[in-house]
Amino acid sequence: MKIYSIAFQSLRRRKTKTIFLIIGLFLSVTSVVTLITESENINRSVAINLDEFGANIIITPKSDQLMINYGGLSLGEVSFNNSQLSDNDLQKINTIKNRKNLSIIAPKLFETVNLKGKNVLIAGVRFSDELKLKKWWVIKGKSPLPPNNILVGSNTAEALRIKLNDTVSINEQRLVVSGILSNPGSQDDGLIFMDIFTAQTLFRKLSKLSLIEIAALCYDCPIEDIVSQTSSVLPTANVTPIKQNIESKMMAVHSFERFSLGISLVMLVTSFLIVFANVNSSITERTKEIGIFKSVGYRNSHILQIILTEVIAASLTAGLLGFFAGISASKLVLPFLSMHGLSSFTYNFTTLPIAVLLSLFVGITACIYPAIKASRLDPTVAFRFI
């Protein structure tokens, strides 16, 4: 009789032990696959959501004349008369290798004007990008519609006694206040925002920019790579990563990974002990059977092969079943763990060979000692049980 036939007949004959062995490995693989899949999906969800809340890279020109502090970051002195950033630089940024990691590119043009006897900082922006970049904005009224609408910070509106739907004249052009920005403690409350093309036209700075804010997705690409690539295409600009913002994002992204790793290790150790105990007790129960095999000419290597074949068959079954069960469990659990309770579910089929190999590794390593112990069993000792 062939060795694999003996192994499979033994599995069928000892159904309770076989099922217990498979369940031990199955639960471990299912847990690991679930945690891996959950970790990937949650990290992607957290990264995307965090990356969309504010810029983590700011680009400014190297030549400087006027000091500007924006968004809590000192931007240095920005030139208004010498070399500046331009709209062409936006096209250059779009050529970098990791362009897909740039979620939002928000150019800005700053200019100071005198309104009602007070100096006010005007920010020309692309409202479509700015509203995506600053989702925390609270606007009383409606979002500005280019080119003749403006958005006024609450501090500026209070200081200049500007109200919603008022008309403001800037460089002899009449602009309508479509919204009042209310963000207590935000520097944006002290600015007036208008369409960037309108600002470039009003201040005779066509295609000129003061700075560029970028929200980079740093989930699957180091921020240093993006900074390096951007610097290479913009040699006359300073490309500055906001390290504190990035570090807090990556800390949140990797926190669940560490938790998943810890739980996975606990489950693997538990599964290892279950398999070890199962196979070891099985060897003790099969002392008589092993003695008969040896008495009819089976060698130590044959006994070892029989036991390993049984464990490998159980491990393969547990690995396959555990993979599909883990994917299904992840799909059910994900909505309760992801941000806002919703997230697109994705899974990677490369997890399948990982699940199978993991099951085989745990099963084989756990049964090596009992299998060797069985193969070295003295037939004369086994005959005492006959």
mmCIF file of C-alpha atoms in Angstrom:
data_model
loop_
_atom_site.group_PDB
_atom_site.id
_atom_site.type_symbol
_atom_site.label_atom_id
_atom_site.label_comp_id
_atom_site.label_asym_id
_atom_site.label_seq_id
_atom_site.Cartn_x
_atom_site.Cartn_y
_atom_site.Cartn_z
ATOM 1 C CA MET A 1 0.000 0.000 0.000
ATOM 2 C CA LYS A 2 1.290 3.448 -0.910
ATOM 3 C CA ILE A 3 2.219 5.890 1.794
ATOM 4 C CA TYR A 4 -0.203 8.629 0.717
ATOM 5 C CA SER A 5 -3.044 6.055 0.698
ATOM 6 C CA ILE A 6 -2.268 5.101 4.272
ATOM 7 C CA ALA A 7 -2.171 8.780 5.261
ATOM 8 C CA PHE A 8 -5.542 9.637 3.695
ATOM 9 C CA GLN A 9 -7.196 6.496 5.078
ATOM 10 C CA SER A 10 -5.920 7.464 8.513
ATOM 11 C CA LEU A 11 -7.443 10.944 8.126
ATOM 12 C CA ARG A 12 -10.799 9.476 7.121
ATOM 13 C CA ARG A 13 -10.749 6.896 9.910
ATOM 14 C CA ARG A 14 -9.850 9.425 12.589
ATOM 15 C CA LYS A 15 -12.356 12.091 11.564
ATOM 16 C CA THR A 16 -12.644 13.791 14.949
ATOM 17 C CA LYS A 17 -8.891 14.293 15.277
ATOM 18 C CA THR A 18 -8.646 15.422 11.639
ATOM 19 C CA ILE A 19 -11.434 17.958 12.013
ATOM 20 C CA PHE A 20 -9.895 19.283 15.233
ATOM 21 C CA LEU A 21 -6.512 19.631 13.486
ATOM 22 C CA ILE A 22 -8.038 21.470 10.511
ATOM 23 C CA ILE A 23 -10.100 23.755 12.768
ATOM 24 C CA GLY A 24 -7.003 24.735 14.755
ATOM 25 C CA LEU A 25 -5.152 25.765 11.607
ATOM 26 C CA PHE A 26 -8.290 27.180 9.986
ATOM 27 C CA LEU A 27 -8.973 29.611 12.828
ATOM 28 C CA SER A 28 -5.384 30.790 12.805
ATOM 29 C CA VAL A 29 -5.266 31.344 9.028
ATOM 30 C CA THR A 30 -8.687 32.991 9.018
ATOM 31 C CA SER A 31 -7.609 35.404 11.745
ATOM 32 C CA VAL A 32 -4.361 36.290 10.009
ATOM 33 C CA VAL A 33 -5.999 36.778 6.593
ATOM 34 C CA THR A 34 -8.744 38.877 8.175
ATOM 35 C CA LEU A 35 -6.237 41.072 9.990
ATOM 36 C CA ILE A 36 -4.008 41.472 6.923
ATOM 37 C CA THR A 37 -6.944 42.412 4.712
ATOM 38 C CA GLU A 38 -8.449 44.697 7.352
ATOM 39 C CA SER A 39 -5.087 46.343 7.906
ATOM 40 C CA GLU A 40 -4.599 47.036 4.200
ATOM 41 C CA ASN A 41 -8.100 48.444 3.755
ATOM 42 C CA ILE A 42 -8.156 50.486 6.957
ATOM 43 C CA ASN A 43 -4.674 51.896 6.372
ATOM 44 C CA ARG A 44 -5.687 52.886 2.847
ATOM 45 C CA SER A 45 -8.879 54.478 4.149
ATOM 46 C CA VAL A 46 -7.096 56.326 6.963
ATOM 47 C CA ALA A 47 -4.276 57.463 4.691
ATOM 48 C CA ILE A 48 -6.595 58.781 1.999
ATOM 49 C CA ASN A 49 -8.800 60.597 4.498
ATOM 50 C CA LEU A 50 -5.868 62.102 6.393
ATOM 51 C CA ASP A 51 -4.002 63.034 3.232
ATOM 52 C CA GLU A 52 -7.018 64.948 2.002
ATOM 53 C CA PHE A 53 -7.152 67.126 5.129
ATOM 54 C CA GLY A 54 -4.591 69.818 4.432
ATOM 55 C CA ALA A 55 -1.338 70.165 2.536
ATOM 56 C CA ASN A 56 1.845 68.364 3.514
ATOM 57 C CA ILE A 57 4.153 70.006 0.949
ATOM 58 C CA ILE A 58 4.580 73.712 0.272
ATOM 59 C CA ILE A 59 6.535 75.131 -2.668
ATOM 60 C CA THR A 60 7.900 78.687 -2.574
ATOM 61 C CA PRO A 61 10.348 80.609 -4.795
ATOM 62 C CA LYS A 62 13.963 80.836 -3.668
ATOM 63 C CA SER A 63 14.280 84.555 -4.379
ATOM 64 C CA ASP A 64 12.623 86.547 -1.620
ATOM 65 C CA GLN A 65 11.536 90.033 -0.768
ATOM 66 C CA LEU A 66 8.381 89.927 1.337
ATOM 67 C CA MET A 67 7.951 87.831 4.486
ATOM 68 C CA ILE A 68 4.789 85.729 4.516
ATOM 69 C CA ASN A 69 3.603 83.352 7.206
ATOM 70 C CA TYR A 70 0.790 81.076 6.084
ATOM 71 C CA GLY A 71 -0.952 78.111 7.673
ATOM 72 C CA GLY A 72 1.327 78.122 10.722
ATOM 73 C CA LEU A 73 4.422 77.676 8.536
ATOM 74 C CA SER A 74 6.999 80.395 7.904
ATOM 75 C CA LEU A 75 7.316 80.573 4.142
ATOM 76 C CA GLY A 76 10.225 82.984 4.121
ATOM 77 C CA GLU A 77 10.244 86.099 1.986
ATOM 78 C CA VAL A 78 8.241 85.839 -1.216
ATOM 79 C CA SER A 79 9.243 88.008 -4.135
ATOM 80 C CA PHE A 80 6.706 90.143 -5.907
ATOM 81 C CA ASN A 81 9.115 91.852 -8.291
ATOM 82 C CA ASN A 82 11.787 89.308 -9.100
ATOM 83 C CA SER A 83 11.611 85.623 -10.062
ATOM 84 C CA GLN A 84 8.430 83.844 -8.994
ATOM 85 C CA LEU A 85 6.647 80.599 -9.453
ATOM 86 C CA SER A 86 4.405 80.462 -12.500
ATOM 87 C CA ASP A 87 1.580 78.447 -14.004
ATOM 88 C CA ASN A 88 4.201 76.581 -16.043
ATOM 89 C CA ASP A 89 5.533 75.120 -12.797
ATOM 90 C CA LEU A 90 2.192 73.392 -12.282
ATOM 91 C CA GLN A 91 2.705 71.556 -15.550
ATOM 92 C CA LYS A 92 6.209 70.552 -14.474
ATOM 93 C CA ILE A 93 4.884 69.126 -11.213
ATOM 94 C CA ASN A 94 2.490 66.979 -13.237
ATOM 95 C CA THR A 95 5.468 65.283 -14.916
ATOM 96 C CA ILE A 96 7.062 63.775 -11.782
ATOM 97 C CA LYS A 97 7.228 60.016 -11.439
ATOM 98 C CA ASN A 98 4.862 59.848 -8.476
ATOM 99 C CA ARG A 99 2.247 62.218 -9.887
ATOM 100 C CA LYS A 100 -0.461 59.727 -8.929
ATOM 101 C CA ASN A 101 0.428 60.355 -5.288
ATOM 102 C CA LEU A 102 -0.424 64.050 -5.557
ATOM 103 C CA SER A 103 -4.041 64.321 -4.457
ATOM 104 C CA ILE A 104 -4.413 68.114 -4.667
ATOM 105 C CA ILE A 105 -2.226 70.829 -6.189
ATOM 106 C CA ALA A 106 -3.394 74.242 -4.968
ATOM 107 C CA PRO A 107 -1.554 77.298 -6.398
ATOM 108 C CA LYS A 108 -1.850 80.688 -4.690
ATOM 109 C CA LEU A 109 -1.053 84.303 -5.469
ATOM 110 C CA PHE A 110 -0.762 86.741 -2.554
ATOM 111 C CA GLU A 111 -1.051 90.519 -2.802
ATOM 112 C CA THR A 112 -1.643 93.232 -0.224
ATOM 113 C CA VAL A 113 -4.229 95.930 -0.963
ATOM 114 C CA ASN A 114 -5.612 98.866 0.957
ATOM 115 C CA LEU A 115 -9.318 98.621 1.734
ATOM 116 C CA LYS A 116 -11.050 101.278 3.814
ATOM 117 C CA GLY A 117 -7.700 102.506 5.076
ATOM 118 C CA LYS A 118 -6.478 99.081 6.193
ATOM 119 C CA ASN A 119 -3.968 96.721 4.580
ATOM 120 C CA VAL A 120 -5.539 93.401 3.676
ATOM 121 C CA LEU A 121 -3.875 90.282 2.305
ATOM 122 C CA ILE A 122 -5.577 88.954 -0.827
ATOM 123 C CA ALA A 123 -5.170 85.275 -1.718
ATOM 124 C CA GLY A 124 -5.841 84.249 -5.277
ATOM 125 C CA VAL A 125 -6.775 80.561 -5.305
ATOM 126 C CA ARG A 126 -8.408 77.923 -7.418
ATOM 127 C CA PHE A 127 -11.559 77.445 -5.387
ATOM 128 C CA SER A 128 -12.151 73.939 -6.754
ATOM 129 C CA ASP A 129 -8.807 72.822 -5.267
ATOM 130 C CA GLU A 130 -8.930 75.013 -2.161
ATOM 131 C CA LEU A 131 -12.297 73.640 -1.023
ATOM 132 C CA LYS A 132 -10.974 70.083 -1.391
ATOM 133 C CA LEU A 133 -7.773 70.960 0.440
ATOM 134 C CA LYS A 134 -9.519 72.643 3.376
ATOM 135 C CA LYS A 135 -12.545 70.556 4.140
ATOM 136 C CA TRP A 136 -12.769 72.093 7.590
ATOM 137 C CA TRP A 137 -13.806 75.462 6.162
ATOM 138 C CA VAL A 138 -17.154 76.717 7.440
ATOM 139 C CA ILE A 139 -18.691 79.133 4.954
ATOM 140 C CA LYS A 140 -21.641 81.363 5.719
ATOM 141 C CA GLY A 141 -23.351 81.933 2.401
ATOM 142 C CA LYS A 142 -22.186 80.004 -0.643
ATOM 143 C CA SER A 143 -18.909 79.033 -2.227
ATOM 144 C CA PRO A 144 -17.554 81.727 -4.552
ATOM 145 C CA LEU A 145 -18.160 81.391 -8.279
ATOM 146 C CA PRO A 146 -15.332 82.825 -10.403
ATOM 147 C CA PRO A 147 -14.540 85.408 -11.545
ATOM 148 C CA ASN A 148 -16.476 88.091 -9.651
ATOM 149 C CA ASN A 149 -17.185 86.414 -6.283
ATOM 150 C CA ILE A 150 -14.930 86.563 -3.250
ATOM 151 C CA LEU A 151 -14.725 84.796 0.090
ATOM 152 C CA VAL A 152 -13.929 86.969 3.105
ATOM 153 C CA GLY A 153 -12.455 85.748 6.398
ATOM 154 C CA SER A 154 -14.575 86.557 9.446
ATOM 155 C CA ASN A 155 -11.871 88.688 11.086
ATOM 156 C CA THR A 156 -11.439 90.737 7.930
ATOM 157 C CA ALA A 157 -15.192 91.049 7.476
ATOM 158 C CA GLU A 158 -15.569 92.311 11.035
ATOM 159 C CA ALA A 159 -12.660 94.754 10.773
ATOM 160 C CA LEU A 160 -13.885 96.203 7.459
ATOM 161 C CA ARG A 161 -17.584 95.869 8.334
ATOM 162 C CA ILE A 162 -18.228 93.722 5.294
ATOM 163 C CA LYS A 163 -21.438 91.719 5.138
ATOM 164 C CA LEU A 164 -22.699 88.893 2.996
ATOM 165 C CA ASN A 165 -23.603 89.969 -0.574
ATOM 166 C CA ASP A 166 -21.811 93.312 -0.151
ATOM 167 C CA THR A 167 -19.863 94.689 -3.096
ATOM 168 C CA VAL A 168 -16.150 95.371 -2.615
ATOM 169 C CA SER A 169 -14.031 97.387 -5.030
ATOM 170 C CA ILE A 170 -10.478 96.131 -5.518
ATOM 171 C CA ASN A 171 -8.322 97.886 -8.109
ATOM 172 C CA GLU A 172 -11.452 99.419 -9.574
ATOM 173 C CA GLN A 173 -13.131 96.039 -10.072
ATOM 174 C CA ARG A 174 -16.342 95.368 -8.184
ATOM 175 C CA LEU A 175 -16.493 92.004 -6.510
ATOM 176 C CA VAL A 176 -19.432 90.407 -4.670
ATOM 177 C CA VAL A 177 -18.973 88.823 -1.223
ATOM 178 C CA SER A 178 -20.631 85.459 -1.764
ATOM 179 C CA GLY A 179 -19.454 83.928 1.492
ATOM 180 C CA ILE A 180 -18.002 84.723 4.908
ATOM 181 C CA LEU A 181 -15.393 82.294 6.186
ATOM 182 C CA SER A 182 -15.759 81.352 9.840
ATOM 183 C CA ASN A 183 -12.888 79.284 11.236
ATOM 184 C CA PRO A 184 -12.060 80.414 14.797
ATOM 185 C CA GLY A 185 -8.307 80.449 15.314
ATOM 186 C CA SER A 186 -7.520 79.962 11.634
ATOM 187 C CA GLN A 187 -5.213 82.338 9.805
ATOM 188 C CA ASP A 188 -7.570 82.129 6.836
ATOM 189 C CA ASP A 189 -10.030 84.301 8.785
ATOM 190 C CA GLY A 190 -7.752 87.266 8.170
ATOM 191 C CA LEU A 191 -7.653 86.926 4.377
ATOM 192 C CA ILE A 192 -9.821 87.659 1.371
ATOM 193 C CA PHE A 193 -9.959 84.843 -1.184
ATOM 194 C CA MET A 194 -10.662 85.389 -4.863
ATOM 195 C CA ASP A 195 -10.257 83.425 -8.072
ATOM 196 C CA ILE A 196 -6.563 83.121 -8.929
ATOM 197 C CA PHE A 197 -6.989 84.175 -12.567
ATOM 198 C CA THR A 198 -8.929 87.251 -11.426
ATOM 199 C CA ALA A 199 -6.131 88.061 -8.970
ATOM 200 C CA GLN A 200 -3.461 87.611 -11.630
ATOM 201 C CA THR A 201 -5.372 89.964 -13.942
ATOM 202 C CA LEU A 202 -6.154 92.597 -11.281
ATOM 203 C CA PHE A 203 -2.598 92.770 -9.992
ATOM 204 C CA ARG A 204 -1.021 92.476 -13.463
ATOM 205 C CA LYS A 205 0.749 89.243 -12.612
ATOM 206 C CA LEU A 206 -0.520 86.941 -15.324
ATOM 207 C CA SER A 207 0.621 83.325 -14.813
ATOM 208 C CA LYS A 208 2.545 84.346 -11.648
ATOM 209 C CA LEU A 209 2.232 82.427 -8.376
ATOM 210 C CA SER A 210 3.398 83.111 -4.816
ATOM 211 C CA LEU A 211 3.332 79.528 -3.578
ATOM 212 C CA ILE A 212 1.919 76.087 -4.299
ATOM 213 C CA GLU A 213 0.369 73.815 -1.672
ATOM 214 C CA ILE A 214 0.296 70.079 -2.315
ATOM 215 C CA ALA A 215 -1.620 67.338 -0.544
ATOM 216 C CA ALA A 216 0.491 64.256 -1.234
ATOM 217 C CA LEU A 217 -0.756 60.748 -0.583
ATOM 218 C CA CYS A 218 2.104 59.309 1.452
ATOM 219 C CA TYR A 219 0.497 55.898 2.073
ATOM 220 C CA ASP A 220 2.443 53.982 -0.601
ATOM 221 C CA CYS A 221 5.222 56.435 -1.409
ATOM 222 C CA PRO A 222 7.775 58.052 0.944
ATOM 223 C CA ILE A 223 7.228 61.800 1.090
ATOM 224 C CA GLU A 224 10.979 62.277 0.604
ATOM 225 C CA ASP A 225 10.689 60.774 -2.900
ATOM 226 C CA ILE A 226 7.968 63.222 -3.870
ATOM 227 C CA VAL A 227 9.937 66.165 -2.473
ATOM 228 C CA SER A 228 13.060 65.054 -4.323
ATOM 229 C CA GLN A 229 11.247 64.589 -7.621
ATOM 230 C CA THR A 230 9.472 67.942 -7.298
ATOM 231 C CA SER A 231 12.730 69.705 -6.452
ATOM 232 C CA SER A 232 14.387 68.257 -9.533
ATOM 233 C CA VAL A 233 11.733 69.710 -11.868
ATOM 234 C CA LEU A 234 11.619 73.017 -9.951
ATOM 235 C CA PRO A 235 15.308 73.847 -9.300
ATOM 236 C CA THR A 236 14.540 77.524 -8.574
ATOM 237 C CA ALA A 237 11.975 76.701 -5.867
ATOM 238 C CA ASN A 238 12.038 75.592 -2.250
ATOM 239 C CA VAL A 239 10.052 72.380 -1.761
ATOM 240 C CA THR A 240 9.252 72.035 1.944
ATOM 241 C CA PRO A 241 7.519 69.020 3.546
ATOM 242 C CA ILE A 242 5.447 69.771 6.639
ATOM 243 C CA LYS A 243 7.057 67.064 8.770
ATOM 244 C CA GLN A 244 4.752 67.289 11.766
ATOM 245 C CA ASN A 245 1.708 66.798 9.552
ATOM 246 C CA ILE A 246 3.302 63.855 7.744
ATOM 247 C CA GLU A 247 4.529 62.135 10.906
ATOM 248 C CA SER A 248 1.090 62.296 12.548
ATOM 249 C CA LYS A 249 -0.481 60.818 9.426
ATOM 250 C CA MET A 250 1.975 57.951 9.161
ATOM 251 C CA MET A 251 1.655 57.221 12.897
ATOM 252 C CA ALA A 252 -2.084 56.789 12.439
ATOM 253 C CA VAL A 253 -1.569 54.702 9.306
ATOM 254 C CA HIS A 254 0.856 52.265 10.966
ATOM 255 C CA SER A 255 -0.882 51.961 14.332
ATOM 256 C CA PHE A 256 -3.349 49.340 13.097
ATOM 257 C CA GLU A 257 -0.514 47.461 11.355
ATOM 258 C CA ARG A 258 1.280 46.961 14.667
ATOM 259 C CA PHE A 259 -1.949 45.864 16.328
ATOM 260 C CA SER A 260 -2.613 43.370 13.515
ATOM 261 C CA LEU A 261 0.908 41.979 13.749
ATOM 262 C CA GLY A 262 0.577 41.409 17.493
ATOM 263 C CA ILE A 263 -2.767 39.610 17.185
ATOM 264 C CA SER A 264 -1.466 37.515 14.270
ATOM 265 C CA LEU A 265 1.533 36.340 16.276
ATOM 266 C CA VAL A 266 -0.707 35.338 19.184
ATOM 267 C CA MET A 267 -2.980 33.367 16.848
ATOM 268 C CA LEU A 268 -0.023 31.626 15.182
ATOM 269 C CA VAL A 269 1.452 30.564 18.514
ATOM 270 C CA THR A 270 -1.957 29.292 19.637
ATOM 271 C CA SER A 271 -2.385 27.363 16.409
ATOM 272 C CA PHE A 272 1.116 25.911 16.749
ATOM 273 C CA LEU A 273 0.305 24.598 20.231
ATOM 274 C CA ILE A 274 -3.018 23.131 19.064
ATOM 275 C CA VAL A 275 -1.363 21.236 16.190
ATOM 276 C CA PHE A 276 1.503 20.079 18.394
ATOM 277 C CA ALA A 277 -0.856 18.758 21.071
ATOM 278 C CA ASN A 278 -3.103 17.121 18.477
ATOM 279 C CA VAL A 279 -0.321 15.311 16.620
ATOM 280 C CA ASN A 280 1.478 14.325 19.824
ATOM 281 C CA SER A 281 -1.646 12.774 21.327
ATOM 282 C CA SER A 282 -2.334 11.074 18.003
ATOM 283 C CA ILE A 283 1.108 9.489 18.045
ATOM 284 C CA THR A 284 0.466 8.099 21.512
ATOM 285 C CA GLU A 285 -2.862 6.630 20.399
ATOM 286 C CA ARG A 286 -1.289 5.098 17.278
ATOM 287 C CA THR A 287 1.598 3.332 19.004
ATOM 288 C CA LYS A 288 0.106 -0.054 18.106
ATOM 289 C CA GLU A 289 -0.427 0.959 14.462
ATOM 290 C CA ILE A 290 3.121 2.289 14.137
ATOM 291 C CA GLY A 291 4.521 -0.912 15.657
ATOM 292 C CA ILE A 292 2.690 -3.019 13.059
ATOM 293 C CA PHE A 293 4.003 -0.809 10.211
ATOM 294 C CA LYS A 294 7.545 -1.317 11.460
ATOM 295 C CA SER A 295 7.105 -5.039 11.947
ATOM 296 C CA VAL A 296 6.109 -5.476 8.288
ATOM 297 C CA GLY A 297 9.117 -3.540 6.993
ATOM 298 C CA TYR A 298 8.269 0.150 7.042
ATOM 299 C CA ARG A 299 11.294 2.295 7.790
ATOM 300 C CA ASN A 300 11.571 5.339 10.029
ATOM 301 C CA SER A 301 11.419 7.606 6.970
ATOM 302 C CA HIS A 302 8.155 5.945 5.884
ATOM 303 C CA ILE A 303 6.523 6.593 9.262
ATOM 304 C CA LEU A 304 7.749 10.186 9.095
ATOM 305 C CA GLN A 305 6.284 10.584 5.597
ATOM 306 C CA ILE A 306 2.896 9.205 6.651
ATOM 307 C CA ILE A 307 2.528 11.655 9.527
ATOM 308 C CA LEU A 308 3.832 14.607 7.477
ATOM 309 C CA THR A 309 1.471 13.760 4.604
ATOM 310 C CA GLU A 310 -1.491 13.788 7.006
ATOM 311 C CA VAL A 311 -0.494 17.156 8.434
ATOM 312 C CA ILE A 312 0.250 18.658 4.992
ATOM 313 C CA ALA A 313 -3.156 17.559 3.688
ATOM 314 C CA ALA A 314 -4.884 19.078 6.722
ATOM 315 C CA SER A 315 -2.776 22.253 6.443
ATOM 316 C CA LEU A 316 -3.591 22.758 2.743
ATOM 317 C CA THR A 317 -7.291 22.334 3.459
ATOM 318 C CA ALA A 318 -7.152 24.741 6.387
ATOM 319 C CA GLY A 319 -5.128 27.273 4.363
ATOM 320 C CA LEU A 320 -7.587 27.357 1.458
ATOM 321 C CA LEU A 321 -10.687 27.453 3.652
ATOM 322 C CA GLY A 322 -9.067 30.029 5.961
ATOM 323 C CA PHE A 323 -8.275 32.372 3.073
ATOM 324 C CA PHE A 324 -11.846 32.538 1.778
ATOM 325 C CA ALA A 325 -13.272 32.718 5.300
ATOM 326 C CA GLY A 326 -10.856 35.531 6.157
ATOM 327 C CA ILE A 327 -11.804 37.542 3.056
ATOM 328 C CA SER A 328 -15.506 37.105 3.830
ATOM 329 C CA ALA A 329 -15.001 38.100 7.480
ATOM 330 C CA SER A 330 -13.015 41.186 6.424
ATOM 331 C CA LYS A 331 -15.789 42.304 4.103
ATOM 332 C CA LEU A 332 -18.334 42.029 6.922
ATOM 333 C CA VAL A 333 -16.210 43.741 9.577
ATOM 334 C CA LEU A 334 -14.687 46.552 7.481
ATOM 335 C CA PRO A 335 -17.710 48.936 7.499
ATOM 336 C CA PHE A 336 -17.623 48.972 11.311
ATOM 337 C CA LEU A 337 -13.908 49.829 11.504
ATOM 338 C CA SER A 338 -13.290 52.181 8.581
ATOM 339 C CA MET A 339 -13.559 55.963 8.756
ATOM 340 C CA HIS A 340 -17.133 57.254 8.427
ATOM 341 C CA GLY A 341 -18.312 53.606 8.508
ATOM 342 C CA LEU A 342 -17.845 53.270 4.761
ATOM 343 C CA SER A 343 -14.924 52.147 2.649
ATOM 344 C CA SER A 344 -14.356 50.458 -0.686
ATOM 345 C CA PHE A 345 -13.317 46.864 -0.023
ATOM 346 C CA THR A 346 -10.331 45.423 -1.859
ATOM 347 C CA TYR A 347 -8.348 42.260 -1.352
ATOM 348 C CA ASN A 348 -5.178 40.882 -2.842
ATOM 349 C CA PHE A 349 -5.003 37.334 -4.198
ATOM 350 C CA THR A 350 -1.340 37.234 -3.229
ATOM 351 C CA THR A 351 -2.712 36.663 0.267
ATOM 352 C CA LEU A 352 -3.858 33.182 -0.872
ATOM 353 C CA PRO A 353 -0.367 31.676 -1.239
ATOM 354 C CA ILE A 354 0.632 33.459 1.958
ATOM 355 C CA ALA A 355 -2.284 31.836 3.773
ATOM 356 C CA VAL A 356 -1.484 28.377 2.413
ATOM 357 C CA LEU A 357 2.245 28.657 3.093
ATOM 358 C CA LEU A 358 1.560 29.972 6.585
ATOM 359 C CA SER A 359 -0.741 27.047 7.313
ATOM 360 C CA LEU A 360 1.859 24.600 5.986
ATOM 361 C CA PHE A 361 4.631 26.226 8.001
ATOM 362 C CA VAL A 362 2.703 26.077 11.266
ATOM 363 C CA GLY A 363 1.464 22.555 10.634
ATOM 364 C CA ILE A 364 4.827 21.103 9.608
ATOM 365 C CA THR A 365 6.903 22.817 12.290
ATOM 366 C CA ALA A 366 4.408 21.772 14.971
ATOM 367 C CA CYS A 367 4.432 18.114 13.930
ATOM 368 C CA ILE A 368 8.169 17.663 13.303
ATOM 369 C CA TYR A 369 9.005 16.603 16.845
ATOM 370 C CA PRO A 370 6.025 14.222 17.287
ATOM 371 C CA ALA A 371 6.699 12.766 13.807
ATOM 372 C CA ILE A 372 10.365 12.131 14.557
ATOM 373 C CA LYS A 373 9.367 10.664 17.899
ATOM 374 C CA ALA A 374 6.958 8.298 16.141
ATOM 375 C CA SER A 375 9.485 7.257 13.489
ATOM 376 C CA ARG A 376 11.985 6.287 16.183
ATOM 377 C CA LEU A 377 9.484 4.212 18.157
ATOM 378 C CA ASP A 378 10.868 0.800 19.110
ATOM 379 C CA PRO A 379 8.633 -1.946 17.587
ATOM 380 C CA THR A 380 9.077 -4.123 20.697
ATOM 381 C CA VAL A 381 7.524 -1.343 22.768
ATOM 382 C CA ALA A 382 4.649 -1.086 20.301
ATOM 383 C CA PHE A 383 3.951 -4.815 20.522
ATOM 384 C CA ARG A 384 3.028 -4.432 24.206
ATOM 385 C CA PHE A 385 -0.180 -2.726 23.023
ATOM 386 C CA ILE A 386 -1.157 -5.627 20.729
#
